C-alpha atoms as a printed R data frame, in Angstrom:
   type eleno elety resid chain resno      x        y       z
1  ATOM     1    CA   UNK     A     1  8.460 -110.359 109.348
2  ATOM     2    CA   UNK     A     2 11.922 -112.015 108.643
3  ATOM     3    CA   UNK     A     3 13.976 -110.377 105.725
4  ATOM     4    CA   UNK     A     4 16.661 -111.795 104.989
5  ATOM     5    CA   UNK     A     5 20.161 -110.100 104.777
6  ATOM     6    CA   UNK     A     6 21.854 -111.564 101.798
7  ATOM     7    CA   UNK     A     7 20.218 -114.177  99.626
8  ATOM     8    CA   UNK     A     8 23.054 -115.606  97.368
9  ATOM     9    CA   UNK     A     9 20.940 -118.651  95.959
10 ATOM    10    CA   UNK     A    10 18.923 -117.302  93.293
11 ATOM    11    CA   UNK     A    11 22.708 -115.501  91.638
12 ATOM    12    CA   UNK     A    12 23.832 -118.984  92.705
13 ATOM    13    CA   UNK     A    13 20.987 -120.772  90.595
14 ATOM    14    CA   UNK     A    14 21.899 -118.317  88.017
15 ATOM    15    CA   UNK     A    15 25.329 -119.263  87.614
16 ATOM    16    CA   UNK     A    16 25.655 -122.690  88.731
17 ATOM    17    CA   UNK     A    17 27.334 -124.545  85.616
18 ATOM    18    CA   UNK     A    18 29.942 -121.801  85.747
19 ATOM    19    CA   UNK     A    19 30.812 -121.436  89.030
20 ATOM    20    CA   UNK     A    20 30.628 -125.210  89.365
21 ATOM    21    CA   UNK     A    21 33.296 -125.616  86.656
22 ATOM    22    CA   UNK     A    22 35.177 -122.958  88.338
23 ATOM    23    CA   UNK     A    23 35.557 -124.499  91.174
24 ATOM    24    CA   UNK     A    24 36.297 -127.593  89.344
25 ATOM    25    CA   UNK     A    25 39.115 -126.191  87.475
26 ATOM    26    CA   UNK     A    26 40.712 -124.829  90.429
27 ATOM    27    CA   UNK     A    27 40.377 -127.646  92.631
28 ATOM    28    CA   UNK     A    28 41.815 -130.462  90.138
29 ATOM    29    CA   UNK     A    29 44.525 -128.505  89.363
30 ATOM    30    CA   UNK     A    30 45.326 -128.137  92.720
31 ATOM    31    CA   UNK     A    31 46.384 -124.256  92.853
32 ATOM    32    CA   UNK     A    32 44.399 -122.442  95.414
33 ATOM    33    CA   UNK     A    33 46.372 -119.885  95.054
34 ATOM    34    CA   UNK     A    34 47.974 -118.216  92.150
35 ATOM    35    CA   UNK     A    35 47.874 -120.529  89.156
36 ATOM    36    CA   UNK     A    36 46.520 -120.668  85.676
37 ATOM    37    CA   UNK     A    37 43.119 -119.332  86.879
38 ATOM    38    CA   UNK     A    38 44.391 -115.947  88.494
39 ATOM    39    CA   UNK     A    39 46.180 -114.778  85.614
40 ATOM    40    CA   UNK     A    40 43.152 -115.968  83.421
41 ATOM    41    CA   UNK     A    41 41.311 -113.668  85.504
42 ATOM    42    CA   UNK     A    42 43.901 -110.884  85.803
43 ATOM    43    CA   UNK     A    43 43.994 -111.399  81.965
44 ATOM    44    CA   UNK     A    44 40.124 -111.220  81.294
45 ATOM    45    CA   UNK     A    45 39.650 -108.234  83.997
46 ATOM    46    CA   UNK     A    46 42.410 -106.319  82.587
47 ATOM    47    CA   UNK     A    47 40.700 -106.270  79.240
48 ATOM    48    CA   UNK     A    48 37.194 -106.342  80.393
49 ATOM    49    CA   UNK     A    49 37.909 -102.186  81.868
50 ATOM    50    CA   UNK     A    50 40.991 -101.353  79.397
51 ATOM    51    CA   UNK     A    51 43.795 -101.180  81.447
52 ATOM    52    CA   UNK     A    52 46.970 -102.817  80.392
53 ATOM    53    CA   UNK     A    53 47.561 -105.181  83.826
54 ATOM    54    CA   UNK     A    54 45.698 -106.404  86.931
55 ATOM    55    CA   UNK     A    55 46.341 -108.085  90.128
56 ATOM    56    CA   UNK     A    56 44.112 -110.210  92.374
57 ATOM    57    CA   UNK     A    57 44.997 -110.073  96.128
58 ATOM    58    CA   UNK     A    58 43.574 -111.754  98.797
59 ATOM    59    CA   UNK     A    59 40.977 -109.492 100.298
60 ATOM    60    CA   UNK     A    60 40.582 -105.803 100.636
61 ATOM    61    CA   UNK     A    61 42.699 -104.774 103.123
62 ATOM    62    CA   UNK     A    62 45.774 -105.971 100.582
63 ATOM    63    CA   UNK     A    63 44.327 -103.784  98.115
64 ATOM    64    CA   UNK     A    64 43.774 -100.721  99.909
65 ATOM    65    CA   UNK     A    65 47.482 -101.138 101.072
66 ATOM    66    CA   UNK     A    66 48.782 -101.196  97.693
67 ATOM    67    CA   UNK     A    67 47.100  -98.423  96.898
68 ATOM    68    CA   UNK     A    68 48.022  -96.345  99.387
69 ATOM    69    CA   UNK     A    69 51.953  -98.109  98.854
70 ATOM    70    CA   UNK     A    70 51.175  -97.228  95.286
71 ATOM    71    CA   UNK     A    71 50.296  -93.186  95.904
72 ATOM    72    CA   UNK     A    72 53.472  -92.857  98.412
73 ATOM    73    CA   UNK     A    73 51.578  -92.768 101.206
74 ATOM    74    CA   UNK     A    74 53.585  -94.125 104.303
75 ATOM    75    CA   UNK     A    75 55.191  -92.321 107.756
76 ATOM    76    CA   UNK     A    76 53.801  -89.342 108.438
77 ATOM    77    CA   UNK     A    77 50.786  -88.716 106.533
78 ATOM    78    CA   UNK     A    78 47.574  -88.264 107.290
79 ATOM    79    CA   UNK     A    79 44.894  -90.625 105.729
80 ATOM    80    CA   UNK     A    80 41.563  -89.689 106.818
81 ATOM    81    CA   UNK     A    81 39.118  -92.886 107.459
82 ATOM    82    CA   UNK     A    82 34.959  -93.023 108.277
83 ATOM    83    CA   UNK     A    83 34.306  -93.931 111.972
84 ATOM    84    CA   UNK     A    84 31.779  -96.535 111.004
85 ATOM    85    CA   UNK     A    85 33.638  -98.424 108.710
86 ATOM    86    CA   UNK     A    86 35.153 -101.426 108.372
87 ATOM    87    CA   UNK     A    87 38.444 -102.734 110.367
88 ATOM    88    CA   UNK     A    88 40.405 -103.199 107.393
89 ATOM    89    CA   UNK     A    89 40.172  -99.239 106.466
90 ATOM    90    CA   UNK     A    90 42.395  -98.114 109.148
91 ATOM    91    CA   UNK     A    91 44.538 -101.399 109.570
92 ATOM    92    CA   UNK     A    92 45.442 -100.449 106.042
93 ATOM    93    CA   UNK     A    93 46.549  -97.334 106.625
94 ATOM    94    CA   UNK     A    94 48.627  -98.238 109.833
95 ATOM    95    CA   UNK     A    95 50.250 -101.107 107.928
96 ATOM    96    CA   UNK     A    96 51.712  -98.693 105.805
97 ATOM    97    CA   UNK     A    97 52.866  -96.185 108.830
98 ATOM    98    CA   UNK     A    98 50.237  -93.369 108.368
């Protein structure tokens, strides 16, 4: 039996017209990054949970830095990771000197 491990076409089929228009949007206007649409989104997301601002980054290894740059965390302290995890979990902590 074959399962599969992520099926994105039926979320896909969900929200075509949106995430067609998306795309759309960002391409014509030709900002890949930063741009109108990321601080739409900053905008929305910020409201959406309550909180007064909101940054994208790239990935999650730029957010778990910032949050660790955020709590003071840097040169001598001790972050404790899971074994089993992904790369970015320690490189984050490293890239921050801890």
């Amino acid at each position: 039996m074959k399962v599969p491990s992520l099926d994105l076409k039926p979320a896909y089929d969900e929200l075509r017209a949106d995430l067609d228009a998306a795309y759309r949007r960002v391409m014509e206007s030709g900002w890949l990054l930063l741009g109108k649409e990321l601080e739409a989104f900053e905008q929305e997301y910020a409201h959406s949970i309550g909180v007064k601002h909101c940054l994208g980054v790239a990935n999650g290894l730029e957010a778990m830095q910032l949050v660790l740059m955020a709590r003071g965390i840097g040169a001598g302290d001790e972050v404790i990771v899971p074994s089993h995890g992904y790369i970015a979990t320690w490189l984050a902590v490293t890239h921050v000197g801890a």
